[in-house]
Short mmCIF file of C-alpha atoms and ligand atoms in Angstrom, two decimals:
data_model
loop_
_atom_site.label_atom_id
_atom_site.label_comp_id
_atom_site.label_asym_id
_atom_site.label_seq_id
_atom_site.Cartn_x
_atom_site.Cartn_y
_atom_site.Cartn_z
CA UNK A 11 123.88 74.74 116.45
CA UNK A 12 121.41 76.81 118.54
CA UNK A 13 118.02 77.30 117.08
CA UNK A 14 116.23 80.13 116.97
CA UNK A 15 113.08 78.45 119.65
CA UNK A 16 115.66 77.73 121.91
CA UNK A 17 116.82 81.24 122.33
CA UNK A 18 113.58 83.46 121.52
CA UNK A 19 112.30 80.82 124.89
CA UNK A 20 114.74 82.76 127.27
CA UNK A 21 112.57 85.52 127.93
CA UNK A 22 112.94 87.26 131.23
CA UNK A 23 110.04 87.93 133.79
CA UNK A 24 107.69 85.48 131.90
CA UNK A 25 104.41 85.47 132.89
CA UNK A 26 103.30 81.91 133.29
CA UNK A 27 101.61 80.31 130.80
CA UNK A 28 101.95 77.37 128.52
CA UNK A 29 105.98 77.64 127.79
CA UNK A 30 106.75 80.87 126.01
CA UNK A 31 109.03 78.99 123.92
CA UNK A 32 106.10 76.08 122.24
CA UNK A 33 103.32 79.89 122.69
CA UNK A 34 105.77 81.51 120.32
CA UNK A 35 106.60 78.67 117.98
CA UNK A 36 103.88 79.64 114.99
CA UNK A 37 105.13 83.11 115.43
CA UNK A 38 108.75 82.81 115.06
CA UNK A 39 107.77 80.83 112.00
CA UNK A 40 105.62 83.16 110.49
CA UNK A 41 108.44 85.79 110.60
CA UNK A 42 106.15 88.23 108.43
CA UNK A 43 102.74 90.22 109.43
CA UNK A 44 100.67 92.44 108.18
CA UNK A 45 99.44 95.34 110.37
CA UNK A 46 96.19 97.51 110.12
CA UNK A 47 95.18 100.64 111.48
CA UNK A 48 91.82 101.35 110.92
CA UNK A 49 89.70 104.05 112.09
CA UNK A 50 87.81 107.56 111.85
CA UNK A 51 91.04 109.21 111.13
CA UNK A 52 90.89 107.14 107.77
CA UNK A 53 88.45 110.38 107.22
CA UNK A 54 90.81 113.29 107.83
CA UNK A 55 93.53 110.73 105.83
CA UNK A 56 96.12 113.65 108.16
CA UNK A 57 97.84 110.70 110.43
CA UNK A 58 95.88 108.88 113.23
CA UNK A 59 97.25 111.18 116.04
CA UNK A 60 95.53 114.11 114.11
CA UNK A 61 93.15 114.57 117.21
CA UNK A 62 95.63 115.12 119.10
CA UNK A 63 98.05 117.12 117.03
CA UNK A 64 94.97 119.67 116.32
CA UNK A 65 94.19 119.54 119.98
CA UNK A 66 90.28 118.93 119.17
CA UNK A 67 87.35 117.76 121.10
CA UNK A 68 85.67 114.91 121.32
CA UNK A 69 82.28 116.62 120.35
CA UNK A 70 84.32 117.84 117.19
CA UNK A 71 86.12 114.95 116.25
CA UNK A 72 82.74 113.43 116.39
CA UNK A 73 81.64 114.70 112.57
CA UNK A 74 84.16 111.98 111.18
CA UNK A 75 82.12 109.51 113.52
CA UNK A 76 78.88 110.98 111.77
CA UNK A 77 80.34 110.17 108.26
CA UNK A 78 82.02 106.89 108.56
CA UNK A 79 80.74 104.84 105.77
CA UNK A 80 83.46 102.82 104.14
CA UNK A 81 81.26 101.08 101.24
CA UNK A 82 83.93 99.29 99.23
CA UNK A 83 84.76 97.57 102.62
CA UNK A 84 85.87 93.69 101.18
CA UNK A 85 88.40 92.30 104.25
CA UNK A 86 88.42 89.18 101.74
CA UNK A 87 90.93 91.33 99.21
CA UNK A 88 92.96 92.20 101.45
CA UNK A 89 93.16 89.03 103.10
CA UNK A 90 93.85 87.09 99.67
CA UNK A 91 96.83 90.55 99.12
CA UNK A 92 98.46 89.82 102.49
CA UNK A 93 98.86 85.80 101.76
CA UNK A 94 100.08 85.94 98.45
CA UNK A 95 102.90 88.43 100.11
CA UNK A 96 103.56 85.66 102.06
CA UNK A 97 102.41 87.27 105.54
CA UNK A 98 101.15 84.72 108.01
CA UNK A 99 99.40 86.69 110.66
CA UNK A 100 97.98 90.32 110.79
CA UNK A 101 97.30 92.56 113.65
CA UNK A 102 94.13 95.21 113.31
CA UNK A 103 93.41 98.01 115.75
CA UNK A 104 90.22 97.07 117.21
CA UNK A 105 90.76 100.59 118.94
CA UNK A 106 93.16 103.16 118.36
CA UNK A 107 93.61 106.25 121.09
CA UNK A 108 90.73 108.05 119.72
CA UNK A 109 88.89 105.21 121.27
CA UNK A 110 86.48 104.22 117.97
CA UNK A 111 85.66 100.75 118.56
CA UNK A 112 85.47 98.14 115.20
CA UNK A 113 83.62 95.76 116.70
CA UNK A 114 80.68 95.93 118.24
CA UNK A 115 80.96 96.79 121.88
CA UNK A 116 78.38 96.88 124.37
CA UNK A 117 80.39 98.87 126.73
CA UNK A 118 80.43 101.91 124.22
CA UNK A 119 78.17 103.67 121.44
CA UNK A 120 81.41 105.11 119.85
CA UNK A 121 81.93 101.48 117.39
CA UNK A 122 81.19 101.02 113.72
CA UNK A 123 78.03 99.91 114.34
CA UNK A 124 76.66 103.30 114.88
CA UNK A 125 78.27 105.09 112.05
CA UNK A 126 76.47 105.30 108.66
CA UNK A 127 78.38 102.28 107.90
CA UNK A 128 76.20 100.42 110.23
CA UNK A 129 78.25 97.22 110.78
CA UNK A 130 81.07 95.43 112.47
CA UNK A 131 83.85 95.69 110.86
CA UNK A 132 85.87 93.53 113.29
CA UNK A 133 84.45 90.23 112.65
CA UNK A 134 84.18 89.34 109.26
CA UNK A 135 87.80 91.16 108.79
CA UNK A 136 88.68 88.32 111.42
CA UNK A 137 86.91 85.43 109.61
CA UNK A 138 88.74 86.31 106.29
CA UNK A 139 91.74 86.46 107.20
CA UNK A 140 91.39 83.05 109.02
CA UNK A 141 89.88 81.46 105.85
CA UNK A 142 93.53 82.51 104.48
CA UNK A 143 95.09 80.50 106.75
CA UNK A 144 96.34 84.22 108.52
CA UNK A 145 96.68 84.58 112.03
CA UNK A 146 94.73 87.29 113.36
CA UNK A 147 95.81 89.65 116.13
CA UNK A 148 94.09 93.15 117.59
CA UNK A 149 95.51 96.35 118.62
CA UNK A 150 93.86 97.70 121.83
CA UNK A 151 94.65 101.02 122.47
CA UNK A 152 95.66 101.90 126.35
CA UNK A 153 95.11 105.67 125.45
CA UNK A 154 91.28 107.09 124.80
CA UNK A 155 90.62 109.73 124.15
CA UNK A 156 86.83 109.84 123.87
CA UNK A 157 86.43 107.78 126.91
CA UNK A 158 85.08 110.69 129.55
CA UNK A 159 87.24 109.27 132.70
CA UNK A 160 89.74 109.04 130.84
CA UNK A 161 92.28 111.59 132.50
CA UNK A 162 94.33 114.25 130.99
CA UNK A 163 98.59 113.14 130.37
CA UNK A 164 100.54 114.29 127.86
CA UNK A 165 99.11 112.97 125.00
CA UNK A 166 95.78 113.71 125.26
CA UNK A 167 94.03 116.38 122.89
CA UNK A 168 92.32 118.48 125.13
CA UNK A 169 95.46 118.43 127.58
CA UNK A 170 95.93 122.60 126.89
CA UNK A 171 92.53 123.26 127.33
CA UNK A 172 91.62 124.76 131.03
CA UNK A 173 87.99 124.31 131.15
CA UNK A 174 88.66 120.55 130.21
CA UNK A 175 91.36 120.06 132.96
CA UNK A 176 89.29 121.42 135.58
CA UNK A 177 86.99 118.59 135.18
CA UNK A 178 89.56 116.01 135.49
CA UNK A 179 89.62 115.32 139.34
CA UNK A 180 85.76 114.71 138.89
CA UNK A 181 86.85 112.11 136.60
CA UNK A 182 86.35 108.21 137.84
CA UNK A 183 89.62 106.50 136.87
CA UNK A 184 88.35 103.10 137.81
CA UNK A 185 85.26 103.17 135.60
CA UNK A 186 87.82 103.90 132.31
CA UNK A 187 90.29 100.74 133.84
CA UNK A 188 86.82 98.91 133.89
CA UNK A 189 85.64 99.69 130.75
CA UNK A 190 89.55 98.77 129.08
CA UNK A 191 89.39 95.38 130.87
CA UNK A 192 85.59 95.01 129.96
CA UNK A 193 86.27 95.80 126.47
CA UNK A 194 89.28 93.44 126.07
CA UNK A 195 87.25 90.72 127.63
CA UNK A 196 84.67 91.02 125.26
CA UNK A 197 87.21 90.60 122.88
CA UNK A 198 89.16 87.58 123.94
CA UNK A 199 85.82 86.05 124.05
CA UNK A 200 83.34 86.32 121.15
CA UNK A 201 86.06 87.07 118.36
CA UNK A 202 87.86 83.51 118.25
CA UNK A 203 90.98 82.94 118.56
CA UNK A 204 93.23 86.13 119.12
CA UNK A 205 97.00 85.01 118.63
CA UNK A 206 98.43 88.20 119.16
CA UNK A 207 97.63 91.38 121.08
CA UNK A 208 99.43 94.27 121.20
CA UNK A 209 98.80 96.93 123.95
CA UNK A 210 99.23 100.62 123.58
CA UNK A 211 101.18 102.02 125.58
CA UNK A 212 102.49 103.29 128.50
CA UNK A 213 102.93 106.83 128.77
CA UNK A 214 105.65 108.53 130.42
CA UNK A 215 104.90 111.83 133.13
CA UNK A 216 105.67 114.34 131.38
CA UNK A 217 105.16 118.43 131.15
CA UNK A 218 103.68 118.28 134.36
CA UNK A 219 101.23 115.69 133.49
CA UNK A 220 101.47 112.68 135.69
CA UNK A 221 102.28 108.98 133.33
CA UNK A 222 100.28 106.17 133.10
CA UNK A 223 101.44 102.58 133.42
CA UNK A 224 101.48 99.37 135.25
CA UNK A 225 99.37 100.88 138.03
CA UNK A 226 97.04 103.00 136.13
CA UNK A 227 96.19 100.30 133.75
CA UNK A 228 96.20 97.41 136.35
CA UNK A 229 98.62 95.94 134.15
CA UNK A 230 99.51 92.46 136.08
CA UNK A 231 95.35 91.84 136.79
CA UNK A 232 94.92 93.01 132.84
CA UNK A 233 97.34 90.29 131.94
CA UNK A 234 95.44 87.18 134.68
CA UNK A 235 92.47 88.23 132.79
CA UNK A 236 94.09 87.71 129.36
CA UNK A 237 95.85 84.36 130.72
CA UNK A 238 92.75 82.86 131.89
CA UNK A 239 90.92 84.18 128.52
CA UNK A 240 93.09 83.10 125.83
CA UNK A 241 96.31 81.34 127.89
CA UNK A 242 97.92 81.16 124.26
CA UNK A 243 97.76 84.29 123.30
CA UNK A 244 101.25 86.51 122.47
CA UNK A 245 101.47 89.96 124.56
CA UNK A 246 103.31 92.58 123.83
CA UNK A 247 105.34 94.59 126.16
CA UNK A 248 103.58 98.13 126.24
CA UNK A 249 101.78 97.59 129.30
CA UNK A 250 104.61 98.20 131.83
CA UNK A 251 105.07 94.91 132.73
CA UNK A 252 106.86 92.27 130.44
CA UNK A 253 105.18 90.62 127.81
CA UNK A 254 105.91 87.83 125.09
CA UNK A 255 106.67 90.30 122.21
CA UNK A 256 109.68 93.12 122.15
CA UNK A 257 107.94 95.65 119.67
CA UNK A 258 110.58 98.59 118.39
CA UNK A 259 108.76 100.61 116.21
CA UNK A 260 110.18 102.11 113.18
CA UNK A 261 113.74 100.97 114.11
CA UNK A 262 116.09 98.14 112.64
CA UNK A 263 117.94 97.38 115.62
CA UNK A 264 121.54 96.62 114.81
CA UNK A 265 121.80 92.59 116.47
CA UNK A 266 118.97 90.46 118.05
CA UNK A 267 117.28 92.50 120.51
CA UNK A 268 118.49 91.78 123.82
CA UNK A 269 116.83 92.01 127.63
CA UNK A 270 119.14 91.73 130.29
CA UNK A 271 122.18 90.27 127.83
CA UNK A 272 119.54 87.73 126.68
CA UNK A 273 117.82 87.46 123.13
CA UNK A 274 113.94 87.94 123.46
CA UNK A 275 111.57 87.11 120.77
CA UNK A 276 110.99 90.59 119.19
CA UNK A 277 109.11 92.02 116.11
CA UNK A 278 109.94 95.20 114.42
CA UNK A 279 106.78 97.41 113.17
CA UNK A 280 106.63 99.97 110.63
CA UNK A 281 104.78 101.85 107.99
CA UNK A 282 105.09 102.21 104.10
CA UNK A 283 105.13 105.79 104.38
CA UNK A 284 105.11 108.32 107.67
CA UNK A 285 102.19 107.39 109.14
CA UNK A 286 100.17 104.48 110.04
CA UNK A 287 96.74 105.33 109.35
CA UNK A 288 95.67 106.71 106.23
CA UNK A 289 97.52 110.10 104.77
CA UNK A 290 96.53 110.95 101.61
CA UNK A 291 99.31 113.57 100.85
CA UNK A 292 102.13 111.64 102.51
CA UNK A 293 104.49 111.10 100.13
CA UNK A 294 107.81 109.72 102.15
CA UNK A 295 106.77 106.13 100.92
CA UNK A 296 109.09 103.28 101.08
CA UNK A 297 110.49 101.68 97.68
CA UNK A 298 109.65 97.72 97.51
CA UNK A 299 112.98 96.83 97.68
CA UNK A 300 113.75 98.79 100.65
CA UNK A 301 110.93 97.37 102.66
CA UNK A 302 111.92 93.79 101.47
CA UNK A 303 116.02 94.64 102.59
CA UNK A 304 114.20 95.11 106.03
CA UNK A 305 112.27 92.45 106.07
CA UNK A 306 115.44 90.19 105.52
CA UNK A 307 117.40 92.05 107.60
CA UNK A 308 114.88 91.20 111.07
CA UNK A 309 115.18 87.59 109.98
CA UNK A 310 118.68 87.83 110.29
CA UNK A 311 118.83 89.42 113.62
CA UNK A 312 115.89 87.00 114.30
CA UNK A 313 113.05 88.99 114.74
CA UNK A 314 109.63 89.36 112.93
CA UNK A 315 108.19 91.92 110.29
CA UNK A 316 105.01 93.30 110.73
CA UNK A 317 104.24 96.09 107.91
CA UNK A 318 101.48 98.50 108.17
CA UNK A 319 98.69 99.28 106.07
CA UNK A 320 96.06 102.02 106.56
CA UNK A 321 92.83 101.34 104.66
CA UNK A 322 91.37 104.60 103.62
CA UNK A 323 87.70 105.32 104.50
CA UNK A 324 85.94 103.90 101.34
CA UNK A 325 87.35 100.72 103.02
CA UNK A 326 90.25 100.31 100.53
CA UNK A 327 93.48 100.00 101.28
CA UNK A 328 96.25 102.78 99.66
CA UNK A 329 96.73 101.91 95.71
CA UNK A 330 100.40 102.60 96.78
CA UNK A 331 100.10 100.00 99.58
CA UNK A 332 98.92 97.18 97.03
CA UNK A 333 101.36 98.03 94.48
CA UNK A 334 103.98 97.21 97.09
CA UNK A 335 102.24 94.29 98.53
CA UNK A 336 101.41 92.51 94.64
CA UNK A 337 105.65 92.84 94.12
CA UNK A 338 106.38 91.55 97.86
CA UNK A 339 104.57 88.79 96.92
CA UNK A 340 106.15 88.27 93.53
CA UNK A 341 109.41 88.23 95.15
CA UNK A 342 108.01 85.88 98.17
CA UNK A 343 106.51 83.35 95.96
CA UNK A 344 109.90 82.35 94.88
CA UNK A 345 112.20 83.14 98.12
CA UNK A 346 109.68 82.69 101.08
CA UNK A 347 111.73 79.63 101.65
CA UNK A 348 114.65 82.31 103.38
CA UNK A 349 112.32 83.93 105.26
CA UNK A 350 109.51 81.62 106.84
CA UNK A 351 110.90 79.26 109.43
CA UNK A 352 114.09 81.12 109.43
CA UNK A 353 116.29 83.09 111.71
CA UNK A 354 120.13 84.47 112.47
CA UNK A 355 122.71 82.55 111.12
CA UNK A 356 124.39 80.36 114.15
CA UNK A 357 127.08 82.11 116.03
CA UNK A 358 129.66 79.45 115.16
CA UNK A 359 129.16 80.31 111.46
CA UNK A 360 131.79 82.75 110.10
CA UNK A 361 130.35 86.28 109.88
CA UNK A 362 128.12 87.38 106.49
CA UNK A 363 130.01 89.96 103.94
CA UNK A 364 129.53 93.04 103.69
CA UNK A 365 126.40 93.76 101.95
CA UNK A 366 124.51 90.69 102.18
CA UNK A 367 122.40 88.94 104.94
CA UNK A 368 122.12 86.09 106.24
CA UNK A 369 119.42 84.14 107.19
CA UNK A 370 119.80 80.50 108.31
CA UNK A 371 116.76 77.39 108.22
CA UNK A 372 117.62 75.20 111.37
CA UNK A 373 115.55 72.18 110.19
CA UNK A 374 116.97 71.67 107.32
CA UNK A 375 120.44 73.49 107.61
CA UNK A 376 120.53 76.15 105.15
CA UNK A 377 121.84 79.37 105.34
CA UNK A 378 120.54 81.99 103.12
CA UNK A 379 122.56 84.62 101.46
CA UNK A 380 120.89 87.83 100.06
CA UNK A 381 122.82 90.30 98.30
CA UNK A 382 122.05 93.54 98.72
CA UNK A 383 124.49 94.72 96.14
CA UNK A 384 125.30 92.43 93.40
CA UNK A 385 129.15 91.98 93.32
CA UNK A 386 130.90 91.21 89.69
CA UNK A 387 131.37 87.37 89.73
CA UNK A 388 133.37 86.70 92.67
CA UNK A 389 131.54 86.85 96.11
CA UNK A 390 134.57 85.80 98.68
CA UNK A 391 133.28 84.23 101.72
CA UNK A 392 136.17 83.94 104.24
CA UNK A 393 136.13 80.93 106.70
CA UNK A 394 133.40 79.05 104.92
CA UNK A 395 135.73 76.62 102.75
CA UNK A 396 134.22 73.18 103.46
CA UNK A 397 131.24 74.23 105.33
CA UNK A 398 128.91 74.21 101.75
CA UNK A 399 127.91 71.13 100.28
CA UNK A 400 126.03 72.88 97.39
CA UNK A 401 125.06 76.35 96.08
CA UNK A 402 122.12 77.46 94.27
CA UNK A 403 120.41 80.68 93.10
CA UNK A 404 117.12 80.60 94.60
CA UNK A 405 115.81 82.26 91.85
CA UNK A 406 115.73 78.96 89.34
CA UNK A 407 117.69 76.19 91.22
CA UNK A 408 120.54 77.13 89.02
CA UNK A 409 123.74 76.28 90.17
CA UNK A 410 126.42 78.44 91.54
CA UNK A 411 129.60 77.26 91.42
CA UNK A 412 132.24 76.95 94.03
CA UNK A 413 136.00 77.47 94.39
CA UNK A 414 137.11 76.38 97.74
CA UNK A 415 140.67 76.68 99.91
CA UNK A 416 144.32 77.80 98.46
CA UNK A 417 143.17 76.74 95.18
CA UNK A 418 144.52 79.72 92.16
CA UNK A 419 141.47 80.74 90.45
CA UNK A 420 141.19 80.21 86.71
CA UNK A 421 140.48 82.82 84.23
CA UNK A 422 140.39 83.26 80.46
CA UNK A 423 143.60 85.30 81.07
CA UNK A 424 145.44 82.49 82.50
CA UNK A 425 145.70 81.54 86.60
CA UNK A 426 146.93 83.75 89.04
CA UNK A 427 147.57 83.50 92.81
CA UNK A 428 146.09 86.12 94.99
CA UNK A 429 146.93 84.69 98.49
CA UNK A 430 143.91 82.83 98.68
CA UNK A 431 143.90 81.99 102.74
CA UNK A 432 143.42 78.10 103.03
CA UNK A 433 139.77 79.08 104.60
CA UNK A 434 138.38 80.72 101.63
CA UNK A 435 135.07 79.83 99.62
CA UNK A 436 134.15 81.58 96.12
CA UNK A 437 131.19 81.87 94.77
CA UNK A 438 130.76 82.15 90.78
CA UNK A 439 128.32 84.61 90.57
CA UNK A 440 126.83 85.71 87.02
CA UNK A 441 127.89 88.63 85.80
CA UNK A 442 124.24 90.14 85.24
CA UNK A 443 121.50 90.48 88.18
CA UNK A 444 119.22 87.92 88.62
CA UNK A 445 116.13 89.76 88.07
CA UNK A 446 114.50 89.02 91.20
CA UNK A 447 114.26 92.42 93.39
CA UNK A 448 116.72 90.93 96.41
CA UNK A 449 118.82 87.65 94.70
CA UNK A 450 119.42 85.20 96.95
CA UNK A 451 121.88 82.43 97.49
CA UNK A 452 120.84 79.25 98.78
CA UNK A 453 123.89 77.50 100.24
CA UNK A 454 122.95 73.05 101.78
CA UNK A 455 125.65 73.50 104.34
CA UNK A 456 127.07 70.12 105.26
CA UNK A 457 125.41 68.53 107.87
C1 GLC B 150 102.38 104.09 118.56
C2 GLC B 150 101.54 105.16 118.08
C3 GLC B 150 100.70 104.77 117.02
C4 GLC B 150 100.80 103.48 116.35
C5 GLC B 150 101.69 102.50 117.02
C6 GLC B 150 102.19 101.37 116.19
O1 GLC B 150 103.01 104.18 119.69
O2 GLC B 150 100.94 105.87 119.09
O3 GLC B 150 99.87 105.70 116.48
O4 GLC B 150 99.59 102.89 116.44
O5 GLC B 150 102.53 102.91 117.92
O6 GLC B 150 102.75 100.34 116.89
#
């Protein structure tokens, strides 16, 4: 049977490095993150593209910047929330596009430390997730739009303003690309160990506005730097050149994401609701259950979850966001054994029914069945007579019993033959739900 590190390690266009596939290993383990966008748009709690969408300055965006002063800030909390939901790394934006810093930059006076807040935010956010035993990872925005050489594309707020484009040939490109690589220097260097980092992003030309990628962001120098930095670190593939880490965002691909007819390692992100910073009147929020069906259902194409929070700007995450979390990690604490350490069921396997996922532990040969829809007593698994040495609800080790091959099933009312084909195994499913949000099926295949 193929394992999941032997195919997330064919990766085309590697950058070398320690081998992707033993860079990767903690990550395809961890299967579940938690992400965090953080910033002065916590303050308009409107989306964290609001600058842009309302087309407004720098100078104006600034009063947020004057305000910032998140006093129940407590990174331990949410720390302690993400591990008990069973998430083993988290990614933070150290800078979004509107180019607020968290941490303490010496390259810029737009960072936390200059707000009324007064303080980094970055580092002890860092140390307590790592005192959880949580990876950490940063977000570096590509785009900035307080930067002043930053140019105008697409994207950028002040892109339909004249008096503001005029300027923009005066603009020295290579003191922004100087200040990005300065900045993510600083940060692969006095904030410990960064396992992840995920670049944002390439922008296409557009409207008459030229793009920006591999060039303008001296992508293949950007990643030397980050090599020679922090040679184990995971990037992601925003930059215009590849990186370790496929990212769709809010998209459940249908199969294993693929580069060039091979499987890459790949993590799908998305938000609770419609927006990843804070919005306090967005209501389009994601049920528990729903977010836990696509959790499963990345493990089974083998990918990784990482599920956004955005902290409002008394330094609290959403009440709806820790709701969600607690019953994540209600379900977790009994089922985490289907998720962590596993991937897509092996090829050779006979495909899942309909409804259900699979997810499949290599090391110790168990495939994982989660019903999505519980079925009245009979779940029918075609081609799997034989393959099952013993079934269990995850739930409470209780058995679930088997009826393999040609065998005529017995009821109450007397046996019956309904053309059972040779191949056939039946599980004995009880009638009522298990109460746990997604029920699972733990089936020992034989080895
Ligand atoms: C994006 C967006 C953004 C968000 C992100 C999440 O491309 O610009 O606001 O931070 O992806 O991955």
């Amino acid at each position: 049977m193929t394992s999941n590190k032997d195919q997330a390690g064919v990766q085309s266009g590697q950058p070398a490095a320690p081998a992707h596939a033993e860079r990767s290993e903690w990550f395809t383990e961890a299967r579940f993150g938690l992400y965090i966008h953080w910033g002065l748009y916590a303050l308009g709690a409107r989306h964290e593209w609001m600058q842009s969408r309302e087309f407004r300055s720098s100078e104006d965006y600034g009063k947020y910047f004057r305000h910032f002063d998140p006093d129940l800030y407590d990174p331990a909390k949410w720390a302690k929330l993400a591990s008990a939901a069973g998430m083993k790394y988290m990614v933070v934006t150290a800078k979004h596009h509107e180019g607020f810093c968290l941490w303490d930059s010496e390259l810029t006076d737009y960072k936390a430390t200059n707000t009324p807040y007064g303080k980094d935010l970055l580092r002890p956010m860092l140390e307590a997730f790592r005192a959880e035993g949580v990876r950490t990872g940063l977000y570096y925005s590509l785009l900035d739009w307080h930067h002043p050489d930053y140019t105008l594309d697409v994207k950028h707020p002040m892109r339909y303003n004249k008096d503001y484009a005029a300027l923009d040939a005066q603009r020295n490109w290579s003191n922004y690309v100087d200040y990005m690589h300065g900045q993510t220097r600083e940060l692969l260097t006095d904030y410990g160990d960064v396992d992840v980092l995920f670049l944002d992003f390439s922008i296409p030309a557009e409207e008459g506005f030229p793009g920006k990628g591999k060039e303008e962001w001296q992508s293949e120098r950007y990643v030397e730097m980050v090599r020679s930095l922090q040679p184990n670190t995971l990037i992601n593939d925003r930059l215009g050149v590849p990186g370790d880490i496929t990212t769709p965002e809010q998209y459940q691909p249908r199969e294993w994401i693929k580069i060039d007819g091979k499987p890459v390692l790949w993590e799908a992100c998305h938000t609770f609701s419609g927006s990843w910073g804070y919005y306090r009147d967005e209501e389009s929020w994601k049920s528990t259950e729903q977010v836990l069906r696509m959790l499963i259902d990345t493990v089974s194409k083998g990918g990784n979850f990482l599920l956004n929070v955005g902290p409002n700007a008394r330094g609290e995450l959403d009440e709806r966001a820790v709701e969600r979390l607690e019953e994540i990690g209600v379900w977790m604490r009994k089922h985490s054994r289907s998720i962590h350490g596993c991937t897509a069921a092996p090829a050779e396997l006979p495909p899942c029914p309909e409804d259900c996922r699979f997810t499949y532990d290599p090391k110790r040969h168990r495939l994982y069945l989660h019903l999505f829809a519980w079925p009245f007593k009979q779940l029918h698994l075609a081609g799997f007579s034989g393959l099952v040495d013993y079934a269990q609800l995850l739930d409470d080790a209780s058995e679930i019993r088997m009826v393999e091959g040609e065998r005529k099933l017995t009821m109450e009312a007397g046996a019956f033959d309904e053309g059972r084909p040779a191949n056939m195994l039946t599980l004995q499913l009880p009638v009522k739900k298990p109460k746990a949000a997604i029920p699972v099926i733990e089936l020992m295949l034989k080895k």
